[in-house]
Amino acid sequence: MNDINSKDLDTPVQYIKGVGPKRASCLKNLNIITVQDMIFFPPRDYDDRKHIIPIKNLAIGQKVVIHGKVISTGEYIPHRSNIRHIFKAIIGDNTGFVEAVWFNQPYLKDVLKKNSGIVMVGKIELNKFHRPEINSPEYEILDEDEESGDVPHDNVNMGRIVPIYPLTGSLTQKFFRKTIFLLLSQFTNIISDVLPADIIQKYSFLSLSKALYEIHFPSSFDQMKKSRERMIYEEFFLLELALGKRRAGIKVSPGISFSVQSPLITGFSQSLPFSLTDSQKKVLDEILADMKSPRPMLRLLQGDVGSGKTIIAVFSMLIACTNDYQSAIMAPTEILAEQHYRTLCNLLLNTPIKVALLAGKIKKKEKDLLYQQIQRGEIKIIVGTQALIQEKVIFNKLGLIIIDEQHRFGVVQRNKLAQKGLNPDTLVMTATPIPRTLAITLYGDMDVSIINELPPGRTPPLTRWSNESKRNIIYDFMRKEITLGRQVYIVYPLIDESEKMDLKAATIMAEHLSRDIFPEFKAALLHSKMKTLQKEQIMRDFKENKISILVSTTVIEVGIDVPNASIMLIEHAERFGLAQLHQLRGRIGRGSYKSYCILLTGKNLSEESILRLKIFTSTADGFKIAEEDLLIRGPGEFVGTRQHGIPEFKFANLVRDGDILSKARRDAFEIINNDIDLSSASNLPLKKIINTRLKDFSV
Ligand code: ADP
Ligand code: MG
């Protein structure tokens, strides 16, 4: 690749000197496809090979880089059973000797040959003979020209702070260093900054090409860190700019200015058997201000399970009704849509407002009639599943859309529903607490309202983690509670609904429980493979306490509200994620009764499972759980990246880099505020990038 021009950042790595098809296919496993990917591939660590410690100066407990020669090696087969093989090497430089030891790596005898030059990184410890030793150090065998004392400038493996990359397959550190070094020198002039000049100046950032160089081949650790911060900033900045633009696009269009005063609302408020919590009041005020404003509302309502979001939604729908607009509320499952429908019908019983349910199961004739009534504007509140976004659904005057449990939907569905109205107000409700950093990223185009307290009189469920040996005691406890009138959930993991084995286990368990364990009570099974009508019948029966024990899969995870249920037994709890466990537990403790969440686990749990369960038993605070979950799993896994358009960051980390994110967001939003279309000369380069980004987000 001799004649490179600016387009060539997209050149497939395969065509780079020294790569070829075989290495290219290994690189693909690291998501490196093009030259650009390779240049932007951050090292996972660094060795300071500028400051080599002479062996005679090694101190115990110190992490060091040693440069020497392999003097001798030996293999041992120990008698202890857990170690099969020991490999030892004496490494010497011209000041002394040190012993290195590796376990269960017999192939080392072919790698660490006598007299080869070696760099080792590890910690010095005293072995049982009180001699200094390095235990399982990372090592690299040096080429001959790398061993000499004076290291040429372009030696990428010695005499400098050396990058360590994540590897796969047959790729080596040396290959990475050499290739990236070559690319950096060839592309320096081509890698141009996208950050506006005044931002670069404001933060004294290095230029992009300099920063990349410092990241791969740092002149100092300090420069490397600063350069990384610059890259983190840039990733966040571009993301927030895209979100800011999307938001501005919605916010700039004329919306509906609702009148928020009405006797209907006052009356409704007085008819409630409780008064709103302070959080609910605050959130409602925020929503009312949005609805009053002539700009479309775009608001995320976050609140832990049971914090009382539904009633807030009802208030906002009443306002839409009073102003003669229709509202649509979309739920992720039929069970939930049905439940919302019932709640709304009950709450609005004494009002003239008509509510309709649009779900898959409704008969065609009935549905056609509903379509007509909706189109004529006779029905003011429409509850439904995704069925709402079908073409056949035509609204008369849709002014408000409410999306419940957003994490099940993508932006596309949200937009599709919004397009059925004329810039309607949008309220997205989620019961999955999301840490602030993630909320800003995921819902960065929305305003955020948070209900951060539960209605008074709730005590969080008592959570216990137990094992098989306690099963009978647990059953006895359930029996006692059911006799007192309470109800019980028993939950089985069925993460992927196609797992036949699990379904069978849940089915067998349901039979076993009602036949052998609790013949005196009624137990039923609920799972998502069942027919809708059957599911609804069971839910209704459970709600009316005709069923005492509901054995179910995770279909009950979201939103189900049965205040009389006070015990939840979660089988194989180790197989659930933290967020899911939290949602499940949110099904109990919804009434005034003391509630209990019991976790049963199998044997041989992974460390991560143990950590998860410990966190879960220690707190019922959804936000705390979410933070921990994010730490354990990383943001990508957190909500299922793809479907939610969380970008894959190369440098940034949502947990660690919250401060940089806030700065980047402020700067990006300021730019958008001053130049919505990014059409000024200095913003033009951003415009192109952002337009491609926006397409990516709406996945
Ligand atoms: P969420 O949707 O946030 O999980 P819900 O709206 O289903 O919670 O509310 C849970 C329960 O709490 C419902 O039975 C609701 O009637 C009740 N509730 C809501 N707000 C209050 C309040 N301020 N005081 C007492 N109970 C309330
Ligand atoms: Mg809810």
XYZ file of C-alpha atoms and ligand atoms in Angstrom:
727
model
C 0.000 0.000 0.000
C 2.099 2.780 -1.336
C -0.278 5.317 -2.740
C -2.606 6.035 0.102
C -5.226 8.721 -0.065
C -7.795 9.797 2.467
C -10.384 7.229 1.437
C -8.035 4.507 2.467
C -8.819 4.635 6.153
C -11.544 2.270 5.023
C -9.051 -0.083 3.382
C -9.557 -3.620 4.664
C -6.661 -4.565 6.963
C -6.017 -7.602 4.844
C -4.239 -5.419 2.288
C -1.844 -3.857 4.765
C 1.735 -4.964 4.472
C 2.371 -7.913 6.773
C -1.279 -8.774 7.410
C -2.829 -10.953 4.705
C -6.019 -13.024 4.816
C -5.138 -15.297 7.737
C -4.261 -12.543 10.182
C -7.134 -10.449 8.850
C -9.551 -13.153 9.865
C -8.047 -13.207 13.377
C -8.328 -9.426 13.524
C -11.959 -9.711 12.600
C -12.549 -11.479 15.899
C -11.395 -8.270 17.550
C -13.768 -6.255 15.371
C -10.871 -4.913 13.365
C -11.859 -4.816 9.728
C -10.376 -1.634 8.325
C -7.254 0.472 8.746
C -9.312 2.860 10.815
C -10.398 0.076 13.182
C -6.794 -0.913 13.684
C -5.608 2.612 14.388
C -8.446 3.142 16.845
C -7.826 -0.154 18.624
C -6.733 0.731 22.151
C -4.028 -1.232 23.974
C -5.301 -2.990 27.075
C -2.145 -2.175 29.038
C 1.430 -0.922 28.809
C 4.916 -2.018 29.910
C 7.409 0.599 30.871
C 10.412 -0.749 28.992
C 12.175 2.564 29.245
C 12.801 1.966 32.907
C 14.211 -1.540 33.081
C 15.163 -2.539 36.617
C 18.575 -4.201 36.971
C 18.072 -7.577 38.628
C 20.289 -6.724 41.570
C 17.924 -3.835 42.449
C 14.718 -5.871 42.479
C 12.607 -5.330 45.567
C 10.151 -7.827 46.998
C 6.520 -7.020 46.268
C 7.392 -4.708 43.386
C 5.888 -5.045 39.907
C 8.824 -4.835 37.533
C 9.950 -5.073 33.969
C 13.107 -7.143 33.634
C 15.229 -7.416 30.533
C 17.682 -10.282 30.410
C 18.655 -13.618 28.911
C 17.394 -17.110 29.589
C 20.326 -18.739 31.432
C 18.830 -22.152 32.109
C 15.458 -23.886 32.292
C 14.000 -26.945 33.974
C 10.757 -28.913 34.177
C 9.243 -30.593 37.245
C 6.294 -32.858 37.768
C 5.144 -32.159 41.308
C 3.430 -34.640 43.604
C 0.660 -32.237 44.491
C -2.441 -33.076 42.551
C -3.646 -29.634 41.507
C -0.464 -28.753 39.639
C 0.579 -31.031 36.819
C 3.670 -29.314 35.571
C 6.146 -26.671 36.699
C 8.462 -24.832 34.389
C 11.323 -22.785 35.810
C 13.796 -20.465 34.133
C 16.776 -18.598 35.494
C 16.952 -15.165 33.912
C 20.106 -13.124 34.156
C 21.251 -9.660 33.195
C 24.740 -8.306 33.834
C 23.842 -7.475 37.450
C 22.404 -10.764 38.707
C 19.927 -13.619 38.383
C 16.283 -14.208 39.183
C 14.073 -17.255 38.958
C 10.808 -17.287 37.043
C 8.195 -19.990 37.457
C 5.116 -21.012 35.446
C 2.543 -23.706 36.177
C 0.885 -26.158 33.810
C 2.440 -24.698 30.672
C 4.691 -27.516 29.433
C 5.028 -25.926 25.963
C 7.221 -23.221 27.483
C 10.280 -25.422 27.028
C 9.949 -24.826 23.290
C 9.508 -21.096 23.715
C 11.982 -20.057 26.402
C 15.191 -21.361 24.889
C 18.546 -20.991 26.514
C 20.292 -17.728 25.580
C 17.229 -16.061 24.112
C 16.642 -12.450 25.075
C 13.546 -11.948 27.152
C 11.436 -9.215 28.675
C 9.364 -10.200 31.674
C 6.724 -8.318 33.592
C 5.636 -9.530 36.981
C 5.774 -9.230 40.704
C 8.796 -10.216 42.757
C 8.062 -12.573 45.621
C 10.130 -14.641 48.017
C 9.799 -18.369 47.435
C 9.909 -20.965 50.184
C 13.703 -21.094 49.945
C 13.734 -17.315 50.565
C 14.962 -16.602 47.083
C 13.383 -13.887 44.911
C 11.100 -15.337 42.288
C 8.638 -14.094 39.680
C 5.497 -16.149 39.569
C 3.907 -16.618 36.104
C 5.207 -13.387 34.591
C 4.084 -12.125 31.235
C 7.013 -12.473 28.897
C 8.168 -11.724 25.432
C 11.115 -13.253 23.579
C 13.135 -10.574 21.844
C 14.582 -10.588 18.363
C 18.302 -10.234 18.167
C 18.289 -6.622 17.023
C 16.062 -5.698 19.934
C 18.511 -6.923 22.501
C 21.258 -4.454 21.899
C 21.673 -1.624 24.362
C 20.925 1.329 22.093
C 17.450 0.985 20.791
C 16.640 2.699 17.512
C 13.717 5.122 17.482
C 11.517 2.790 15.461
C 12.022 -0.164 17.725
C 8.504 -0.648 18.979
C 9.251 -3.411 21.444
C 11.982 -1.990 23.652
C 13.313 1.202 25.142
C 9.926 2.853 25.440
C 6.518 2.515 27.039
C 5.290 -0.451 25.073
C 1.597 -1.140 24.314
C 0.041 -4.485 25.201
C -2.955 -5.415 23.064
C -5.710 -7.933 23.603
C -4.816 -10.841 21.346
C -6.631 -13.688 19.656
C -5.541 -16.632 17.560
C -2.008 -16.527 16.286
C -1.641 -12.756 16.570
C 1.312 -11.511 18.585
C 2.114 -8.308 20.422
C 4.965 -7.669 18.054
C 2.724 -7.949 15.024
C 0.324 -5.430 16.507
C 3.015 -2.939 17.476
C 4.754 -3.136 14.148
C 1.596 -2.825 12.078
C 0.070 -0.007 14.093
C 3.347 1.869 14.156
C 3.476 1.643 10.381
C -0.113 2.741 9.951
C 0.280 5.684 12.298
C 3.248 6.991 10.372
C 1.495 6.549 7.036
C -1.808 8.034 8.056
C -0.796 10.925 10.271
C -1.762 13.479 7.654
C -4.990 11.796 6.819
C -6.466 11.470 10.247
C -8.188 14.788 10.651
C -9.959 16.164 13.666
C -13.719 16.228 13.843
C -13.848 18.091 17.134
C -14.374 21.811 16.590
C -11.233 23.886 17.049
C -12.576 25.863 19.990
C -13.305 22.669 21.914
C -9.816 21.363 21.253
C -8.525 24.664 22.534
C -10.851 24.797 25.535
C -9.556 21.506 26.885
C -6.022 21.776 25.468
C -6.572 18.515 23.623
C -3.907 17.036 21.395
C -4.811 16.709 17.742
C -6.467 13.395 16.908
C -3.417 11.974 15.161
C -1.086 12.982 17.998
C -3.464 11.557 20.562
C -3.648 8.258 18.733
C 0.113 8.110 18.613
C 0.314 8.765 22.353
C -2.210 6.037 22.999
C -0.204 3.428 21.138
C 3.315 4.653 21.824
C 3.132 7.031 24.783
C 5.924 9.467 25.454
C 4.777 9.313 29.076
C 1.959 7.719 31.037
C 0.593 11.178 31.647
C 0.308 11.941 27.935
C -1.281 8.566 27.344
C -3.919 9.239 29.971
C -4.672 12.707 28.603
C -4.959 11.320 25.116
C -7.352 8.645 26.227
C -9.489 11.250 27.924
C -9.600 13.113 24.678
C -10.822 10.020 22.847
C -13.432 9.362 25.523
C -14.610 12.932 25.234
C -14.865 12.644 21.479
C -16.918 9.463 21.618
C -19.344 10.997 24.088
C -19.428 14.316 22.276
C -20.455 12.784 18.961
C -23.091 10.670 20.658
C -24.548 13.572 22.577
C -24.471 15.761 19.514
C -26.565 13.214 17.655
C -28.995 12.922 20.552
C -29.108 16.691 20.928
C -29.910 17.054 17.273
C -32.682 14.517 17.411
C -34.124 16.229 20.429
C -33.890 19.644 18.806
C -35.597 18.296 15.709
C -38.574 17.274 17.805
C -38.499 20.208 20.158
C -38.388 22.803 17.400
C -41.587 21.638 15.764
C -44.857 23.125 16.989
C -46.624 20.910 19.481
C -49.846 21.066 21.406
C -50.279 23.563 24.177
C -52.668 21.829 26.534
C -54.708 23.683 29.066
C -53.864 21.901 32.293
C -56.648 23.169 34.517
C -59.921 21.323 34.582
C -62.618 20.326 37.048
C -62.342 16.769 35.759
C -58.805 16.551 37.061
C -59.531 18.151 40.394
C -62.446 15.785 40.836
C -60.362 12.797 39.894
C -57.637 13.822 42.275
C -60.133 14.068 45.120
C -61.627 10.696 44.309
C -58.330 8.878 44.867
C -58.077 6.935 48.134
C -54.575 8.310 48.692
C -52.674 11.522 48.122
C -49.692 11.671 45.823
C -46.210 11.333 47.260
C -43.930 14.356 47.052
C -42.004 12.734 44.207
C -45.194 12.031 42.320
C -46.270 15.657 42.746
C -42.942 16.956 41.523
C -42.952 14.683 38.514
C -46.534 15.586 37.686
C -45.635 19.280 37.789
C -42.806 18.658 35.352
C -45.138 16.821 33.017
C -47.841 19.477 33.277
C -45.335 22.197 32.416
C -44.326 20.206 29.338
C -47.910 19.644 28.285
C -48.699 23.322 28.672
C -45.710 24.342 26.596
C -46.271 24.710 22.851
C -43.324 22.381 22.177
C -43.755 18.613 22.078
C -43.016 16.852 25.350
C -40.302 14.222 25.217
C -39.961 12.946 28.726
C -38.736 9.812 30.421
C -40.430 8.915 33.663
C -38.239 6.677 35.754
C -39.486 5.107 38.921
C -38.798 1.909 40.714
C -41.384 -0.843 40.549
C -44.438 0.102 42.561
C -43.518 3.764 42.855
C -46.820 4.769 41.284
C -46.123 5.737 37.709
C -49.460 4.572 36.384
C -51.433 7.187 38.252
C -49.184 9.879 36.830
C -49.900 8.565 33.366
C -53.614 8.707 34.111
C -53.381 12.364 35.107
C -51.651 13.279 31.894
C -54.186 11.357 29.828
C -57.013 13.153 31.599
C -55.479 16.442 30.550
C -55.325 15.305 26.955
C -58.979 14.207 27.174
C -60.070 17.496 28.688
C -58.458 19.242 25.734
C -60.361 16.939 23.402
C -57.297 14.965 22.328
C -56.812 11.210 22.262
C -54.139 9.365 24.234
C -52.498 6.081 23.378
C -50.692 3.938 25.889
C -48.493 1.143 24.593
C -47.370 -1.752 26.783
C -44.856 -4.478 25.929
C -47.062 -7.502 26.593
C -50.719 -8.382 26.311
C -50.924 -9.148 29.994
C -49.712 -5.675 30.828
C -51.895 -3.956 28.274
C -54.848 -5.840 29.691
C -53.885 -4.830 33.210
C -53.549 -1.164 32.268
C -56.902 -1.371 30.574
C -58.546 -2.702 33.723
C -56.835 -0.158 35.957
C -57.910 2.669 33.683
C -61.489 1.433 33.444
C -61.673 1.251 37.235
C -60.101 4.644 37.814
C -62.221 6.355 35.165
C -65.440 4.578 36.086
C -67.136 7.786 37.171
C -66.022 9.849 34.231
C -67.517 10.013 30.734
C -64.195 8.934 29.212
C -64.205 5.868 26.990
C -61.243 3.515 27.127
C -60.514 0.782 24.598
C -58.124 -2.141 24.500
C -56.425 -2.968 21.232
C -54.601 -6.258 21.493
C -53.855 -9.126 19.163
C -56.491 -11.451 20.499
C -59.536 -9.268 19.898
C -61.906 -10.622 17.255
C -61.757 -9.050 13.838
C -65.298 -7.757 13.849
C -64.857 -6.143 17.219
C -61.526 -4.736 16.161
C -62.921 -3.175 13.007
C -65.516 -1.447 15.095
C -62.838 -0.165 17.460
C -60.803 1.134 14.518
C -63.812 3.130 13.357
C -64.526 4.535 16.796
C -60.892 5.521 17.209
C -60.842 7.170 13.810
C -64.006 9.090 14.590
C -62.533 10.191 17.900
C -65.239 8.556 20.003
C -62.704 6.695 22.081
C -60.333 8.934 23.930
C -57.930 6.526 25.579
C -56.550 3.579 23.683
C -54.516 0.942 25.471
C -52.618 -1.596 23.470
C -49.599 -3.603 22.627
C -47.532 -3.075 19.510
C -50.822 -3.599 17.716
C -51.178 0.163 18.113
C -48.565 0.953 15.509
C -50.246 -1.018 12.738
C -51.294 0.958 9.706
C -54.951 0.227 10.236
C -54.968 2.198 13.453
C -55.845 5.760 12.518
C -56.415 8.303 15.219
C -58.735 11.231 15.040
C -56.625 13.574 17.109
C -53.784 11.886 18.926
C -52.232 14.300 21.380
C -50.395 12.160 23.904
C -48.531 8.909 23.689
C -47.366 6.955 26.680
C -44.922 4.129 26.304
C -44.750 1.805 29.248
C -41.569 -0.114 29.951
C -39.571 1.454 27.213
C -36.729 -1.021 27.413
C -38.847 -3.455 25.467
C -39.334 -1.087 22.585
C -36.944 0.640 20.258
C -36.974 4.229 19.140
C -38.543 3.112 15.890
C -41.755 1.960 17.547
C -41.879 5.143 19.559
C -41.579 7.218 16.416
C -44.116 5.142 14.524
C -46.699 5.747 17.181
C -45.832 9.445 17.424
C -46.286 9.818 13.679
C -49.912 8.853 14.041
C -50.519 12.168 15.743
C -49.403 15.679 15.017
C -46.276 16.105 17.133
C -47.979 14.589 20.159
C -46.492 14.798 23.614
C -44.532 11.698 24.511
C -44.083 10.194 27.935
C -41.920 7.113 28.263
C -42.229 5.200 31.509
C -39.657 2.744 32.678
C -39.443 0.636 35.784
C -35.947 -0.499 35.015
C -33.914 1.897 37.053
C -31.043 3.066 34.942
C -27.959 4.706 36.385
C -27.759 8.360 35.505
C -24.857 7.999 33.118
C -26.653 5.358 31.156
C -29.924 7.267 31.175
C -28.218 10.299 29.682
C -26.775 8.145 26.971
C -29.737 5.982 26.172
C -32.397 8.597 26.542
C -30.145 11.561 25.978
C -32.720 13.216 23.794
C -35.316 13.215 26.555
C -35.943 15.135 29.715
C -35.874 12.882 32.708
C -38.276 12.808 35.660
C -37.632 10.495 38.547
C -39.979 9.184 41.227
C -37.544 8.318 43.952
C -39.804 7.187 46.759
C -42.392 4.497 47.279
C -45.909 5.224 48.538
C -45.994 5.301 52.336
C -46.503 2.134 54.322
C -44.490 -0.156 52.063
C -41.765 -2.208 53.598
C -39.295 -3.731 51.197
C -39.522 -7.517 50.912
C -37.319 -9.536 53.208
C -34.950 -11.376 50.908
C -33.336 -14.682 51.836
C -30.938 -16.812 49.861
C -31.392 -20.471 50.658
C -30.732 -23.965 49.388
C -32.404 -27.233 48.622
C -32.085 -28.517 52.195
C -34.553 -25.859 53.328
C -37.195 -26.641 50.732
C -39.620 -28.257 53.142
C -39.275 -25.460 55.655
C -39.991 -23.001 52.862
C -43.070 -24.953 51.826
C -44.309 -24.963 55.413
C -43.853 -21.231 55.576
C -45.829 -20.777 52.369
C -48.596 -22.972 53.711
C -48.833 -20.774 56.768
C -49.020 -17.576 54.731
C -51.551 -18.969 52.282
C -53.723 -20.093 55.199
C -53.626 -16.482 56.366
C -55.011 -15.517 52.967
C -51.854 -14.514 51.135
C -50.688 -15.701 47.703
C -47.420 -17.020 46.359
C -45.378 -16.742 43.175
C -42.945 -19.493 42.272
C -40.729 -18.421 39.417
C -38.761 -20.606 37.051
C -36.012 -19.413 34.772
C -37.069 -19.570 31.193
C -34.939 -16.881 29.761
C -35.228 -18.021 26.207
C -38.772 -19.096 25.627
C -37.606 -21.877 23.359
C -35.922 -23.783 26.139
C -38.106 -26.846 26.202
C -36.303 -28.416 29.140
C -37.031 -25.501 31.407
C -40.609 -25.306 30.355
C -40.945 -28.969 31.166
C -39.395 -28.403 34.575
C -41.843 -25.621 35.337
C -44.757 -27.710 34.107
C -43.759 -30.762 36.131
C -43.205 -28.597 39.178
C -46.645 -27.032 38.880
C -48.208 -30.495 38.760
C -46.067 -31.778 41.592
C -46.910 -28.821 43.815
C -50.657 -29.025 43.364
C -50.777 -32.823 43.632
C -48.199 -33.689 46.261
C -47.298 -30.594 48.261
C -50.279 -28.285 48.364
C -53.303 -30.443 47.501
C -55.400 -28.210 49.710
C -54.655 -25.064 47.660
C -55.114 -24.184 44.049
C -51.937 -23.818 42.020
C -51.642 -22.852 38.360
C -48.976 -22.525 35.722
C -48.396 -19.410 33.634
C -45.948 -19.104 30.756
C -45.756 -17.148 27.567
C -46.283 -20.137 25.275
C -49.836 -20.386 26.519
C -52.786 -18.975 24.600
C -53.571 -15.375 25.431
C -57.088 -16.136 26.627
C -55.816 -18.839 28.928
C -53.103 -16.560 30.303
C -55.593 -13.818 30.998
C -57.969 -16.175 32.720
C -55.195 -17.334 35.037
C -54.068 -13.786 35.774
C -57.620 -12.765 36.520
C -58.090 -15.755 38.825
C -54.849 -14.982 40.587
C -55.819 -11.354 41.003
C -59.132 -12.430 42.500
C -57.359 -14.878 44.806
C -59.005 -17.911 43.217
C -55.482 -19.221 42.702
C -53.115 -19.315 45.672
C -49.893 -20.393 44.004
C -48.803 -19.129 40.637
C -45.967 -21.133 39.148
C -44.606 -19.084 36.312
C -41.758 -18.151 34.062
C -40.520 -14.607 33.695
C -43.730 -13.469 32.006
C -44.699 -12.027 35.358
C -41.545 -9.975 35.405
C -42.962 -6.695 34.263
C -45.683 -4.676 35.850
C -48.079 -7.290 37.227
C -49.866 -5.832 40.229
C -51.352 -8.229 42.794
C -50.985 -6.567 46.201
C -52.163 -9.658 48.062
C -49.234 -11.764 46.871
C -46.618 -11.711 49.611
C -44.175 -14.531 48.872
C -42.004 -15.126 45.887
C -39.844 -18.197 45.569
C -37.298 -17.917 42.777
C -35.923 -21.258 41.629
C -32.402 -21.382 40.146
C -31.972 -17.750 41.096
C -28.398 -17.863 39.822
C -29.697 -17.990 36.299
C -31.350 -14.589 36.429
C -29.693 -11.248 35.910
C -29.812 -8.619 38.620
C -32.226 -6.365 36.778
C -34.528 -9.283 36.161
C -34.413 -10.409 39.783
C -35.274 -6.898 40.823
C -38.246 -6.757 38.474
C -39.442 -10.093 39.770
C -39.154 -9.077 43.394
C -41.106 -5.938 42.539
C -44.191 -8.147 42.162
C -44.398 -8.591 45.934
C -44.494 -6.027 48.688
C -47.129 -4.099 46.762
C -49.700 -4.218 49.503
C -49.572 -3.627 53.232
C -48.518 -7.192 54.092
C -45.014 -8.117 55.036
C -43.448 -9.833 52.053
C -40.719 -12.402 51.483
C -38.500 -13.133 48.540
C -36.717 -16.487 48.753
C -33.940 -17.448 46.383
C -33.045 -21.064 45.777
C -29.846 -21.838 43.950
C -28.104 -24.893 42.562
C -24.602 -26.064 43.313
C -21.250 -24.787 42.006
C -22.186 -21.184 41.463
C -19.849 -18.951 39.521
C -18.213 -16.089 41.341
C -20.256 -13.648 39.364
C -23.505 -15.356 40.367
C -22.489 -15.248 43.996
C -21.669 -11.555 43.729
C -24.987 -10.875 42.026
C -26.998 -12.712 44.647
C -25.134 -11.036 47.482
C -25.918 -7.612 46.076
C -29.506 -8.608 45.526
C -30.058 -9.813 49.072
C -28.371 -6.722 50.514
C -30.563 -4.012 48.988
C -33.993 -3.415 47.489
C -33.030 -0.069 45.997
C -33.443 -0.435 42.260
C -31.001 2.324 41.424
C -28.311 0.815 43.600
C -28.889 -2.575 42.017
C -28.702 -1.048 38.578
C -25.375 0.644 39.338
C -23.907 -2.621 40.580
C -25.318 -4.488 37.633
C -23.725 -2.045 35.272
C -20.415 -2.545 37.027
C -20.595 -6.318 36.828
C -21.879 -6.649 33.310
C -20.747 -3.498 31.598
C -23.101 -1.208 29.744
C -23.259 -3.330 26.627
C -24.871 -6.300 28.291
C -26.858 -4.118 30.621
C -29.928 -3.680 28.528
C -28.997 -5.666 25.480
C -26.962 -3.285 23.408
C -28.089 -3.753 19.847
C -31.762 -3.343 20.270
C -31.301 -0.200 22.306
C -28.715 1.480 20.207
C -26.203 1.891 22.986
C -23.140 2.644 20.988
C -20.116 0.447 21.304
C -17.472 2.661 22.801
C -13.828 1.935 22.149
C -12.387 4.169 24.822
C -15.266 5.378 26.932
C -16.787 3.521 29.821
C -20.171 4.677 31.030
C -19.526 3.645 34.591
C -16.117 5.193 34.921
C -16.373 8.278 32.749
C -19.526 10.000 33.957
C -17.754 13.329 34.430
C -16.439 13.480 30.900
C -19.884 12.497 29.646
C -21.498 15.451 31.399
C -18.978 17.872 29.925
C -19.358 16.453 26.447
C -23.124 16.627 26.725
C -23.062 20.262 27.830
C -20.755 21.244 24.997
C -22.675 19.287 22.390
C -26.032 20.701 23.434
C -24.623 24.206 23.375
C -23.509 23.748 19.802
C -26.919 22.432 18.814
C -28.649 25.312 20.570
C -26.662 27.815 18.558
C -26.764 25.959 15.272
C -29.501 23.342 15.070
C -28.664 22.293 11.536
C -24.911 22.272 12.108
C -24.662 24.352 8.984
C -22.019 26.866 10.034
C -18.656 26.337 8.418
C -16.999 25.112 11.588
C -19.783 22.629 12.294
C -20.109 21.256 8.796
C -17.691 18.350 9.332
C -19.782 17.336 12.332
C -22.974 17.375 10.345
C -21.975 14.532 8.090
C -20.853 12.309 10.925
C -23.946 12.994 12.959
C -26.290 12.170 10.139
C -24.779 8.720 9.816
C -24.860 8.308 13.590
C -28.548 9.172 13.765
C -29.288 6.350 11.379
C -27.402 3.936 13.613
C -29.345 4.949 16.686
C -32.765 4.184 15.390
C -32.004 0.482 15.124
P -45.548 1.322 39.015
O -46.305 1.362 37.720
O -44.682 2.511 39.207
O -44.825 0.034 39.222
P -48.137 1.477 40.061
O -48.528 2.717 39.367
O -48.618 0.175 39.531
O -46.591 1.415 40.188
O -48.513 1.656 41.581
C -48.406 0.595 42.498
C -49.540 0.621 43.465
O -49.428 1.747 44.336
C -50.888 0.747 42.811
O -51.758 -0.156 43.452
C -51.288 2.211 43.044
O -52.675 2.374 43.135
C -50.617 2.512 44.364
N -50.260 3.914 44.560
C -49.780 4.765 43.621
N -49.523 5.973 44.164
C -49.796 5.892 45.473
C -49.730 6.813 46.585
N -49.286 8.060 46.426
N -50.093 6.357 47.791
C -50.523 5.096 47.958
N -50.624 4.183 46.979
C -50.283 4.562 45.736
Mg -46.158 -0.019 35.895
